mmCIF file of C-alpha atoms in Angstrom:
data_model
loop_
_atom_site.group_PDB
_atom_site.id
_atom_site.type_symbol
_atom_site.label_atom_id
_atom_site.label_comp_id
_atom_site.label_asym_id
_atom_site.label_seq_id
_atom_site.Cartn_x
_atom_site.Cartn_y
_atom_site.Cartn_z
ATOM 1 C CA MET A 17 -8.702 38.737 26.991
ATOM 2 C CA SER A 18 -5.506 40.287 25.602
ATOM 3 C CA ARG A 19 -3.155 38.258 23.436
ATOM 4 C CA THR A 20 -0.613 38.078 26.250
ATOM 5 C CA GLU A 21 -3.298 36.770 28.589
ATOM 6 C CA LYS A 22 -4.405 34.207 26.007
ATOM 7 C CA VAL A 23 -0.833 32.960 25.545
ATOM 8 C CA SER A 24 -0.457 32.680 29.314
ATOM 9 C CA ALA A 25 -3.735 30.761 29.585
ATOM 10 C CA ILE A 26 -2.670 28.382 26.810
ATOM 11 C CA CYS A 27 0.645 27.751 28.585
ATOM 12 C CA GLU A 28 -1.205 26.846 31.761
ATOM 13 C CA GLU A 29 -3.526 24.515 29.880
ATOM 14 C CA ILE A 30 -0.552 22.845 28.185
ATOM 15 C CA LYS A 31 1.170 22.336 31.534
ATOM 16 C CA LYS A 32 -1.957 20.753 32.979
ATOM 17 C CA ARG A 33 -2.110 18.473 29.980
ATOM 18 C CA LEU A 34 1.598 17.553 30.059
ATOM 19 C CA TYR A 35 1.798 16.891 33.788
ATOM 20 C CA GLY A 36 -1.728 15.622 34.310
ATOM 21 C CA VAL A 37 -2.308 13.438 31.236
ATOM 22 C CA HIS A 38 0.996 12.718 29.520
ATOM 23 C CA ILE A 39 2.767 11.194 32.518
ATOM 24 C CA ASP A 40 1.566 7.678 33.180
ATOM 25 C CA CYS A 41 2.654 4.088 33.695
ATOM 26 C CA PHE A 42 2.136 1.530 30.964
ATOM 27 C CA GLU A 43 0.047 -1.460 31.928
ATOM 28 C CA GLY A 44 2.206 -3.955 33.799
ATOM 29 C CA MET A 45 5.014 -1.429 34.347
ATOM 30 C CA ASP A 46 5.737 0.568 37.486
ATOM 31 C CA LYS A 47 7.893 3.373 36.081
ATOM 32 C CA PRO A 48 6.077 6.509 34.834
ATOM 33 C CA LEU A 49 6.761 7.542 31.244
ATOM 34 C CA PHE A 50 6.186 10.667 29.156
ATOM 35 C CA LEU A 51 3.574 9.970 26.472
ATOM 36 C CA ILE A 52 3.280 11.419 22.955
ATOM 37 C CA SER A 53 -0.469 11.842 22.447
ATOM 38 C CA GLU A 54 -3.706 9.907 22.423
ATOM 39 C CA ALA A 55 -3.125 9.127 18.742
ATOM 40 C CA TYR A 56 0.138 7.304 19.566
ATOM 41 C CA PRO A 57 -0.466 4.484 22.078
ATOM 42 C CA GLY A 58 3.105 4.214 23.289
ATOM 43 C CA ILE A 59 6.580 5.675 22.818
ATOM 44 C CA TRP A 60 8.505 5.604 19.557
ATOM 45 C CA LEU A 61 12.305 5.758 19.550
ATOM 46 C CA GLU A 62 12.125 9.045 17.623
ATOM 47 C CA HIS A 63 10.337 10.668 20.589
ATOM 48 C CA VAL A 64 12.914 9.941 23.281
ATOM 49 C CA TYR A 65 14.117 13.545 22.998
ATOM 50 C CA ASP A 66 10.731 14.746 24.284
ATOM 51 C CA SER A 67 11.390 13.403 27.787
ATOM 52 C CA VAL A 68 15.043 14.504 27.714
ATOM 53 C CA PHE A 69 14.016 18.008 26.658
ATOM 54 C CA LEU A 70 11.412 18.107 29.429
ATOM 55 C CA ALA A 71 14.037 17.075 31.973
ATOM 56 C CA LYS A 72 16.458 19.747 30.776
ATOM 57 C CA ASN A 73 13.800 22.400 31.268
ATOM 58 C CA ASP A 74 12.287 20.949 34.437
ATOM 59 C CA PRO A 75 14.884 19.016 36.499
ATOM 60 C CA SER A 76 12.124 17.490 38.624
ATOM 61 C CA MET A 77 11.206 15.467 35.525
ATOM 62 C CA LEU A 78 14.654 13.870 35.160
ATOM 63 C CA TYR A 79 13.216 10.538 36.264
ATOM 64 C CA LEU A 80 11.016 10.485 33.142
ATOM 65 C CA ALA A 81 14.056 10.804 30.876
ATOM 66 C CA GLU A 82 15.846 8.064 32.827
ATOM 67 C CA ASN A 83 12.792 5.826 32.610
ATOM 68 C CA THR A 84 12.393 6.401 28.868
ATOM 69 C CA ILE A 85 16.025 5.582 28.118
ATOM 70 C CA SER A 86 15.746 2.495 30.320
ATOM 71 C CA LEU A 87 12.490 1.471 28.615
ATOM 72 C CA PHE A 88 14.329 0.949 25.333
ATOM 73 C CA ILE A 89 17.493 -0.493 26.850
ATOM 74 C CA ASP A 90 15.514 -2.957 28.962
ATOM 75 C CA HIS A 91 13.831 -4.256 25.794
ATOM 76 C CA GLN A 92 17.058 -4.446 23.803
ATOM 77 C CA LYS A 93 17.602 -7.885 22.293
ATOM 78 C CA GLU A 94 20.626 -9.994 23.106
ATOM 79 C CA ASP A 95 22.025 -9.313 19.645
ATOM 80 C CA GLY A 96 21.889 -5.565 20.335
ATOM 81 C CA GLN A 97 18.750 -4.572 18.440
ATOM 82 C CA LEU A 98 16.765 -1.798 20.104
ATOM 83 C CA PRO A 99 12.991 -1.654 19.723
ATOM 84 C CA CYS A 100 11.626 1.083 17.482
ATOM 85 C CA LEU A 101 8.593 1.429 19.737
ATOM 86 C CA VAL A 102 7.057 0.196 22.954
ATOM 87 C CA LEU A 103 3.259 0.253 23.158
ATOM 88 C CA ASP A 104 1.049 0.444 26.220
ATOM 89 C CA ALA A 105 -1.227 -2.597 26.451
ATOM 90 C CA LYS A 106 -4.143 -0.533 27.725
ATOM 91 C CA ARG A 107 -3.827 1.994 24.884
ATOM 92 C CA ARG A 108 -2.724 -0.277 22.048
ATOM 93 C CA LYS A 109 -4.704 -0.023 18.823
ATOM 94 C CA PHE A 110 -2.375 -1.986 16.532
ATOM 95 C CA GLY A 111 0.819 -4.023 16.296
ATOM 96 C CA ASN A 112 2.988 -5.832 18.811
ATOM 97 C CA LEU A 113 3.625 -4.341 22.228
ATOM 98 C CA ILE A 114 7.351 -4.268 21.500
ATOM 99 C CA GLY A 115 8.243 -3.399 17.896
ATOM 100 C CA TYR A 116 11.471 -4.364 16.133
ATOM 101 C CA ASN A 117 10.253 -3.669 12.611
ATOM 102 C CA GLN A 118 12.153 -0.512 11.660
ATOM 103 C CA ILE A 119 14.932 1.758 12.950
ATOM 104 C CA GLN A 120 13.206 5.151 13.438
ATOM 105 C CA GLU A 121 15.961 6.458 15.709
ATOM 106 C CA CYS A 122 15.903 10.048 14.325
ATOM 107 C CA VAL A 123 18.034 11.478 17.154
ATOM 108 C CA SER A 124 21.043 9.479 18.337
ATOM 109 C CA ILE A 125 20.020 7.364 21.309
ATOM 110 C CA ALA A 126 23.592 7.362 22.650
ATOM 111 C CA ARG A 127 23.592 11.150 22.548
ATOM 112 C CA LEU A 128 20.288 11.392 24.404
ATOM 113 C CA ALA A 129 21.407 8.856 26.985
ATOM 114 C CA PHE A 130 24.638 10.791 27.520
ATOM 115 C CA MET A 131 22.616 13.994 27.957
ATOM 116 C CA VAL A 132 20.714 12.250 30.727
ATOM 117 C CA TYR A 133 23.980 11.134 32.312
ATOM 118 C CA GLU A 134 25.224 14.726 32.249
ATOM 119 C CA MET A 135 22.166 15.607 34.327
ATOM 120 C CA ASN A 136 22.142 12.696 36.788
ATOM 121 C CA LYS A 137 25.898 11.962 37.027
ATOM 122 C CA ASP A 138 25.013 8.361 37.860
ATOM 123 C CA ARG A 139 28.041 6.175 37.085
ATOM 124 C CA GLU A 140 26.003 2.977 37.023
ATOM 125 C CA PHE A 141 23.631 4.580 34.533
ATOM 126 C CA LEU A 142 26.671 5.589 32.448
ATOM 127 C CA LYS A 143 27.987 2.018 32.390
ATOM 128 C CA LYS A 144 24.549 0.762 31.387
ATOM 129 C CA ILE A 145 24.139 3.173 28.456
ATOM 130 C CA PHE A 146 27.738 2.596 27.346
ATOM 131 C CA GLU A 147 27.261 -1.152 26.988
ATOM 132 C CA SER A 148 23.837 -0.765 25.400
ATOM 133 C CA SER A 149 25.049 1.816 22.858
ATOM 134 C CA LYS A 150 27.958 -0.397 21.808
ATOM 135 C CA LYS A 151 25.610 -3.321 21.272
ATOM 136 C CA TRP A 152 23.276 -1.132 19.213
ATOM 137 C CA VAL A 153 25.961 0.150 16.833
ATOM 138 C CA ASN A 154 27.292 -3.383 16.462
ATOM 139 C CA TRP A 155 23.804 -4.547 15.489
ATOM 140 C CA LEU A 156 23.613 -1.770 12.907
ATOM 141 C CA LYS A 157 27.008 -2.727 11.495
ATOM 142 C CA GLU A 158 26.081 -6.407 11.260
ATOM 143 C CA ASN A 159 22.578 -5.945 9.850
ATOM 144 C CA ARG A 160 22.516 -2.605 8.053
ATOM 145 C CA MET A 161 25.817 -2.514 6.160
ATOM 146 C CA THR A 162 24.924 -5.156 3.605
ATOM 147 C CA THR A 163 26.518 -3.347 0.658
ATOM 148 C CA ASN A 164 29.799 -2.719 2.506
ATOM 149 C CA ARG A 165 29.913 0.982 1.644
ATOM 150 C CA GLY A 166 30.895 2.121 5.132
ATOM 151 C CA LEU A 167 27.480 3.573 5.942
ATOM 152 C CA ILE A 168 24.307 2.082 7.368
ATOM 153 C CA GLU A 169 21.272 1.499 5.177
ATOM 154 C CA MET A 170 17.550 2.167 4.964
ATOM 155 C CA PHE A 171 15.519 -0.930 4.081
ATOM 156 C CA VAL A 172 11.969 0.391 4.523
ATOM 157 C CA GLY A 173 10.320 3.787 4.688
ATOM 158 C CA TYR A 174 9.500 3.674 8.377
ATOM 159 C CA ASP A 175 13.233 3.430 9.145
ATOM 160 C CA THR A 176 13.467 7.209 8.802
ATOM 161 C CA GLY A 177 10.250 8.211 10.557
ATOM 162 C CA HIS A 178 9.477 10.324 7.477
ATOM 163 C CA ASP A 179 6.042 8.908 6.726
ATOM 164 C CA ASN A 180 4.665 9.766 3.288
ATOM 165 C CA SER A 181 7.776 11.662 2.191
ATOM 166 C CA GLY A 182 8.713 11.867 -1.473
ATOM 167 C CA ARG A 183 12.178 10.619 -0.535
ATOM 168 C CA LEU A 184 10.623 7.161 -0.094
ATOM 169 C CA LYS A 185 9.467 6.950 -3.721
ATOM 170 C CA GLY A 186 10.525 3.711 -5.386
ATOM 171 C CA LEU A 187 10.878 1.701 -2.185
ATOM 172 C CA SER A 188 8.955 -1.563 -2.322
ATOM 173 C CA CYS A 189 7.982 -0.967 1.325
ATOM 174 C CA GLU A 190 7.309 2.673 2.164
ATOM 175 C CA GLY A 191 6.106 1.496 5.571
ATOM 176 C CA HIS A 192 6.998 -1.936 6.993
ATOM 177 C CA TYR A 193 8.040 -5.114 5.232
ATOM 178 C CA VAL A 194 5.125 -7.504 5.612
ATOM 179 C CA ILE A 195 4.889 -11.184 4.614
ATOM 180 C CA ASP A 196 1.490 -12.916 4.826
ATOM 181 C CA GLY A 197 0.219 -10.215 7.149
ATOM 182 C CA GLU A 198 3.182 -10.464 9.530
ATOM 183 C CA VAL A 199 5.507 -7.489 9.932
ATOM 184 C CA GLN A 200 9.141 -8.511 9.545
ATOM 185 C CA ASN A 201 12.096 -7.722 11.767
ATOM 186 C CA ALA A 202 14.173 -4.686 10.765
ATOM 187 C CA SER A 203 17.084 -6.973 9.939
ATOM 188 C CA VAL A 204 15.215 -8.359 6.915
ATOM 189 C CA LEU A 205 15.821 -6.650 3.562
ATOM 190 C CA PRO A 206 12.798 -6.790 1.249
ATOM 191 C CA PRO A 207 13.874 -8.863 -1.770
ATOM 192 C CA ASP A 208 14.315 -7.439 -5.265
ATOM 193 C CA ASP A 209 13.800 -3.837 -4.163
ATOM 194 C CA ALA A 210 14.585 -1.427 -6.996
ATOM 195 C CA VAL A 211 16.404 1.084 -4.798
ATOM 196 C CA ALA A 212 17.028 -0.369 -1.325
ATOM 197 C CA PRO A 213 19.280 -0.740 0.527
ATOM 198 C CA ILE A 214 19.621 3.061 0.537
ATOM 199 C CA LEU A 215 22.310 5.060 2.288
ATOM 200 C CA ALA A 216 20.062 7.483 4.183
ATOM 201 C CA VAL A 217 21.622 10.785 5.234
ATOM 202 C CA ASP A 218 19.678 11.234 8.482
ATOM 203 C CA MET A 219 20.248 7.660 9.617
ATOM 204 C CA ASN A 220 23.985 8.028 9.106
ATOM 205 C CA CYS A 221 24.065 11.338 10.956
ATOM 206 C CA ASN A 222 22.487 9.470 13.877
ATOM 207 C CA PHE A 223 25.003 6.650 13.439
ATOM 208 C CA TYR A 224 27.874 9.155 13.460
ATOM 209 C CA SER A 225 26.543 10.746 16.642
ATOM 210 C CA ASN A 226 26.148 7.366 18.315
ATOM 211 C CA LEU A 227 29.818 6.678 17.686
ATOM 212 C CA VAL A 228 30.848 10.131 18.919
ATOM 213 C CA HIS A 229 28.895 9.756 22.136
ATOM 214 C CA ILE A 230 30.070 6.218 22.806
ATOM 215 C CA SER A 231 33.547 7.718 22.575
ATOM 216 C CA LYS A 232 32.561 10.398 25.097
ATOM 217 C CA MET A 233 31.200 7.729 27.426
ATOM 218 C CA ALA A 234 34.435 5.787 27.125
ATOM 219 C CA TYR A 235 36.536 8.845 27.984
ATOM 220 C CA GLU A 236 34.273 9.483 30.981
ATOM 221 C CA LEU A 237 34.869 5.888 32.110
ATOM 222 C CA GLY A 238 38.624 6.210 31.619
ATOM 223 C CA LEU A 239 38.676 3.799 28.666
ATOM 224 C CA THR A 240 40.986 5.788 26.403
ATOM 225 C CA ASP A 241 41.673 3.055 23.843
ATOM 226 C CA GLU A 242 37.967 2.426 23.285
ATOM 227 C CA ALA A 243 37.280 6.152 23.151
ATOM 228 C CA GLU A 244 39.859 6.640 20.412
ATOM 229 C CA LYS A 245 38.527 3.629 18.503
ATOM 230 C CA TYR A 246 35.005 5.048 18.347
ATOM 231 C CA GLU A 247 36.316 8.518 17.523
ATOM 232 C CA ALA A 248 38.105 7.048 14.518
ATOM 233 C CA GLU A 249 34.965 5.179 13.440
ATOM 234 C CA ALA A 250 32.920 8.375 13.618
ATOM 235 C CA LYS A 251 35.492 10.189 11.507
ATOM 236 C CA ALA A 252 35.332 7.412 8.913
ATOM 237 C CA VAL A 253 31.517 7.672 8.743
ATOM 238 C CA LYS A 254 31.747 11.421 8.151
ATOM 239 C CA GLU A 255 34.301 10.892 5.396
ATOM 240 C CA LYS A 256 32.030 8.336 3.710
ATOM 241 C CA MET A 257 29.060 10.687 3.904
ATOM 242 C CA PHE A 258 31.072 13.358 2.112
ATOM 243 C CA GLU A 259 32.338 10.846 -0.426
ATOM 244 C CA LEU A 260 29.024 9.176 -1.246
ATOM 245 C CA CYS A 261 26.162 11.505 -0.232
ATOM 246 C CA PHE A 262 27.489 15.032 -0.759
ATOM 247 C CA ASP A 263 26.781 16.806 -4.032
ATOM 248 C CA LYS A 264 29.251 19.668 -4.367
ATOM 249 C CA ASP A 265 27.314 21.281 -7.214
ATOM 250 C CA ASP A 266 24.142 21.442 -5.122
ATOM 251 C CA ASP A 267 25.781 21.909 -1.705
ATOM 252 C CA PHE A 268 23.436 19.229 -0.428
ATOM 253 C CA PHE A 269 23.609 15.752 1.051
ATOM 254 C CA TYR A 270 21.374 13.191 -0.647
ATOM 255 C CA ASP A 271 20.324 9.622 0.050
ATOM 256 C CA VAL A 272 22.054 7.137 -2.263
ATOM 257 C CA ASP A 273 20.388 4.037 -3.723
ATOM 258 C CA LYS A 274 21.853 0.556 -3.985
ATOM 259 C CA ASN A 275 23.279 1.387 -7.421
ATOM 260 C CA GLY A 276 25.179 4.416 -6.158
ATOM 261 C CA GLN A 277 22.735 6.960 -7.596
ATOM 262 C CA LYS A 278 21.945 10.044 -5.541
ATOM 263 C CA ARG A 279 18.238 10.445 -4.821
ATOM 264 C CA LYS A 280 17.876 14.193 -5.291
ATOM 265 C CA TYR A 281 15.109 15.114 -2.891
ATOM 266 C CA LEU A 282 15.581 18.351 -0.946
ATOM 267 C CA SER A 283 14.581 16.750 2.324
ATOM 268 C CA SER A 284 14.795 18.111 5.858
ATOM 269 C CA THR A 285 17.452 15.448 6.348
ATOM 270 C CA ILE A 286 19.854 18.328 5.659
ATOM 271 C CA PHE A 287 19.125 19.546 9.201
ATOM 272 C CA HIS A 288 20.560 16.326 10.606
ATOM 273 C CA LEU A 289 24.060 17.345 9.520
ATOM 274 C CA PHE A 290 23.692 20.151 12.055
ATOM 275 C CA LEU A 291 21.451 18.339 14.524
ATOM 276 C CA GLU A 292 23.997 15.569 15.109
ATOM 277 C CA GLY A 293 27.084 17.773 14.794
ATOM 278 C CA VAL A 294 28.455 16.131 11.662
ATOM 279 C CA LEU A 295 29.395 19.551 10.291
ATOM 280 C CA ASP A 296 32.165 21.110 12.344
ATOM 281 C CA LYS A 297 31.761 24.846 12.969
ATOM 282 C CA VAL A 298 35.437 25.485 12.219
ATOM 283 C CA GLU A 299 36.524 22.819 9.735
ATOM 284 C CA ASP A 300 33.300 22.996 7.706
ATOM 285 C CA ALA A 301 32.601 26.719 8.139
ATOM 286 C CA ALA A 302 32.583 27.520 4.413
ATOM 287 C CA LEU A 303 30.235 24.647 3.597
ATOM 288 C CA ILE A 304 27.928 25.529 6.491
ATOM 289 C CA ASP A 305 27.672 29.055 5.127
ATOM 290 C CA ARG A 306 26.853 27.808 1.634
ATOM 291 C CA ILE A 307 24.214 25.336 2.856
ATOM 292 C CA TYR A 308 22.651 28.004 5.014
ATOM 293 C CA LYS A 309 22.507 30.648 2.284
ATOM 294 C CA ARG A 310 21.465 28.316 -0.507
ATOM 295 C CA HIS A 311 18.961 26.142 1.323
ATOM 296 C CA ILE A 312 18.115 26.838 4.961
ATOM 297 C CA SER A 313 17.595 30.593 4.567
ATOM 298 C CA ASN A 314 16.086 30.272 1.085
ATOM 299 C CA PRO A 315 12.351 31.212 1.143
ATOM 300 C CA GLU A 316 11.850 29.013 -1.924
ATOM 301 C CA GLU A 317 13.065 25.994 0.045
ATOM 302 C CA PHE A 318 13.129 25.856 3.849
ATOM 303 C CA ALA A 319 12.770 29.479 5.037
ATOM 304 C CA THR A 320 9.042 29.435 4.423
ATOM 305 C CA PRO A 321 6.632 31.811 6.186
ATOM 306 C CA TYR A 322 6.180 29.056 8.784
ATOM 307 C CA PRO A 323 9.525 27.246 8.885
ATOM 308 C CA TYR A 324 10.836 24.545 8.536
ATOM 309 C CA PRO A 325 9.070 22.193 6.095
ATOM 310 C CA SER A 326 9.915 18.514 6.050
ATOM 311 C CA MET A 327 10.642 18.866 2.322
ATOM 312 C CA ALA A 328 11.781 22.035 0.565
ATOM 313 C CA VAL A 329 8.562 23.495 -0.798
ATOM 314 C CA ASN A 330 10.037 23.861 -4.290
ATOM 315 C CA ASP A 331 10.856 20.155 -4.503
ATOM 316 C CA PRO A 332 8.587 18.583 -7.150
ATOM 317 C CA SER A 333 7.758 15.719 -4.787
ATOM 318 C CA CYS A 334 5.663 18.131 -2.683
ATOM 319 C CA GLU A 335 3.019 18.214 -5.384
ATOM 320 C CA GLY A 336 0.071 16.059 -4.445
ATOM 321 C CA HIS A 337 1.207 15.569 -0.852
ATOM 322 C CA ILE A 338 -1.345 13.945 1.440
ATOM 323 C CA ASP A 339 -3.398 15.961 3.917
ATOM 324 C CA GLY A 340 -1.863 14.779 7.171
ATOM 325 C CA ASN A 341 1.101 13.016 8.770
ATOM 326 C CA CYS A 342 3.160 13.979 5.752
ATOM 327 C CA TRP A 343 6.918 14.376 6.006
ATOM 328 C CA GLY A 344 6.987 15.341 2.350
ATOM 329 C CA TYR A 345 5.660 18.858 2.927
ATOM 330 C CA TYR A 346 4.456 20.008 6.356
ATOM 331 C CA SER A 347 6.448 21.790 9.063
ATOM 332 C CA GLN A 348 6.556 19.274 11.892
ATOM 333 C CA GLY A 349 6.482 19.629 15.658
ATOM 334 C CA LEU A 350 9.380 17.209 15.846
ATOM 335 C CA ILE A 351 11.491 19.368 13.521
ATOM 336 C CA ALA A 352 10.707 22.455 15.588
ATOM 337 C CA LEU A 353 11.631 20.787 18.874
ATOM 338 C CA ARG A 354 14.867 19.414 17.434
ATOM 339 C CA THR A 355 16.020 22.904 16.421
ATOM 340 C CA THR A 356 16.774 23.377 20.120
ATOM 341 C CA LEU A 357 19.610 20.889 19.660
ATOM 342 C CA TRP A 358 21.420 22.825 16.942
ATOM 343 C CA MET A 359 20.298 26.310 15.911
ATOM 344 C CA GLU A 360 21.924 28.246 18.738
ATOM 345 C CA LYS A 361 25.029 26.082 18.553
ATOM 346 C CA TYR A 362 25.578 27.131 14.926
ATOM 347 C CA GLY A 363 24.793 30.790 15.566
ATOM 348 C CA TYR A 364 21.253 30.856 14.168
ATOM 349 C CA GLU A 365 19.718 32.616 17.150
ATOM 350 C CA ALA A 366 17.681 35.097 15.125
ATOM 351 C CA GLU A 367 16.283 32.249 13.020
ATOM 352 C CA LEU A 368 15.318 30.356 16.174
ATOM 353 C CA ASP A 369 13.631 33.499 17.507
ATOM 354 C CA ASN A 370 11.639 33.753 14.273
ATOM 355 C CA LEU A 371 10.620 30.099 14.450
ATOM 356 C CA CYS A 372 9.495 30.606 18.045
ATOM 357 C CA LYS A 373 7.460 33.657 17.058
ATOM 358 C CA LYS A 374 5.757 31.810 14.199
ATOM 359 C CA TRP A 375 5.044 28.766 16.355
ATOM 360 C CA VAL A 376 3.410 30.873 19.048
ATOM 361 C CA GLU A 377 1.431 32.752 16.415
ATOM 362 C CA VAL A 378 0.031 29.612 14.790
ATOM 363 C CA TRP A 379 -1.005 27.771 17.898
ATOM 364 C CA THR A 380 -2.332 30.842 19.687
ATOM 365 C CA ASP A 381 -4.469 31.783 16.691
ATOM 366 C CA ASN A 382 -5.746 28.232 16.206
ATOM 367 C CA PHE A 383 -6.000 27.020 19.782
ATOM 368 C CA ASP A 384 -9.761 27.407 20.003
ATOM 369 C CA SER A 385 -10.301 25.013 17.087
ATOM 370 C CA ILE A 386 -7.198 22.778 16.944
ATOM 371 C CA LYS A 387 -5.259 21.755 20.037
ATOM 372 C CA MET A 388 -1.490 21.604 19.503
ATOM 373 C CA ALA A 389 -1.398 19.126 16.644
ATOM 374 C CA GLN A 390 1.576 17.485 14.924
ATOM 375 C CA GLU A 391 2.184 19.738 11.917
ATOM 376 C CA ILE A 392 1.379 22.957 10.078
ATOM 377 C CA ASP A 393 1.316 24.111 6.478
ATOM 378 C CA PRO A 394 4.665 25.850 5.878
ATOM 379 C CA LEU A 395 3.123 28.464 3.576
ATOM 380 C CA THR A 396 -0.167 29.299 5.279
ATOM 381 C CA GLY A 397 0.439 28.237 8.874
ATOM 382 C CA ILE A 398 -2.819 26.280 8.886
ATOM 383 C CA PRO A 399 -2.469 23.161 11.061
ATOM 384 C CA THR A 400 -3.599 19.708 10.085
ATOM 385 C CA ARG A 401 -5.637 17.759 12.610
ATOM 386 C CA THR A 402 -3.037 15.030 12.867
ATOM 387 C CA SER A 403 -2.464 14.010 16.490
ATOM 388 C CA GLU A 404 -3.751 16.840 18.657
ATOM 389 C CA TRP A 405 -2.127 17.452 22.050
ATOM 390 C CA TYR A 406 1.168 16.353 20.514
ATOM 391 C CA SER A 407 4.022 16.337 23.014
ATOM 392 C CA SER A 408 6.690 17.911 20.766
ATOM 393 C CA THR A 409 4.352 20.723 19.723
ATOM 394 C CA MET A 410 3.356 21.515 23.291
ATOM 395 C CA LEU A 411 6.942 21.442 24.527
ATOM 396 C CA PHE A 412 8.131 23.734 21.776
ATOM 397 C CA TYR A 413 5.267 26.182 22.382
ATOM 398 C CA LEU A 414 6.263 26.491 26.049
ATOM 399 C CA PHE A 415 9.916 26.865 25.072
ATOM 400 C CA ALA A 416 9.070 29.495 22.458
ATOM 401 C CA VAL A 417 6.958 31.594 24.814
ATOM 402 C CA LYS A 418 9.631 31.505 27.514
ATOM 403 C CA ARG A 419 12.374 32.420 25.047
ATOM 404 C CA LEU A 420 10.458 35.289 23.484
ATOM 405 C CA GLU A 421 9.451 36.725 26.849
ATOM 406 C CA ALA A 422 13.033 36.543 28.135
ATOM 407 C CA LYS A 423 14.224 38.470 25.058
ATOM 408 C CA ASN A 424 11.351 40.957 25.194
ATOM 409 C CA ILE A 425 10.189 39.948 21.732
ATOM 410 C CA GLU A 426 6.534 40.696 21.109
ATOM 411 C CA ILE A 427 4.355 37.609 21.075
#
């Protein structure tokens, strides 16, 4: 079998897996959903983009994106809190069926919901996501702005979805906050934490994007006053991020602890400034160029042989990283899939082509022994065995093959 034939065969096997295994109804629910993998017995808020991405690339799957958005909205609490995860009773291995224990948004839910609206043009759906998104940002303001610094805060490590990252060092709860074996609601700040509440860069990029897209929803609904209000709030969040998180000497945005100290970890959170459109291509052009040259295209940091690591590989916190599910070192399937939201927009087409080429290389070479797992070593390209048949990895592989073939780039 030639390499081209092997790639084609892998694509067919992935499609069978995606459409034949990963689409299913949760027990007690009648709406099909798009599942992550057998290792994850439900849907986490950070994976909502998977179904939206699938719908963008296969319009017949739009219903899955609608169902996934509705899954979280339908389980939103009266006070506006969205669940961080919804588990399937027949697959559950741990925890409550509906989790409210961390944020773990990772990509703005208002943005993803608006993307779905742009596909379905359903005005009732638009009204639904508009009201839900407003309630969500109000919950964040009321529960995650405890230090009144104009930005929302990280209380526990799982808030970011960056499990086992060095950026969580010093937190009293690098996972959940648990009292007497019971996981606490995300509104509860662990007492006497040395560093939390932390102003987390990625979380505030998401918050900014939520405000921007609520504004877009309002304009679409003809609510000009509300649209302008949320536009102004988004602008204020961006200004605060520059004031508190940006280090002009390093050309980097850092998390900030409760004492106002920057936590200088070179985390992949830098991508969120692009991912959520915080950096304007015109207004911030000079800064974008500096960040790109100094960090994103730097082979000592993020432009590794197999881009893009979850932590710059020269960051000291990478030393002693764990062997799997580690957002303190490995190049993640989620990071790869999310590049489709920003790299072309900012003119990094060649870099996206290279990422696609590397992704196809890794998973084609390793397919016989490891099936589309969650992450790869950024230096060697060797995958870990964490969560095989991982939705984000499979989706990006299909995207990469299609893109490379369309551009006549050798696979």
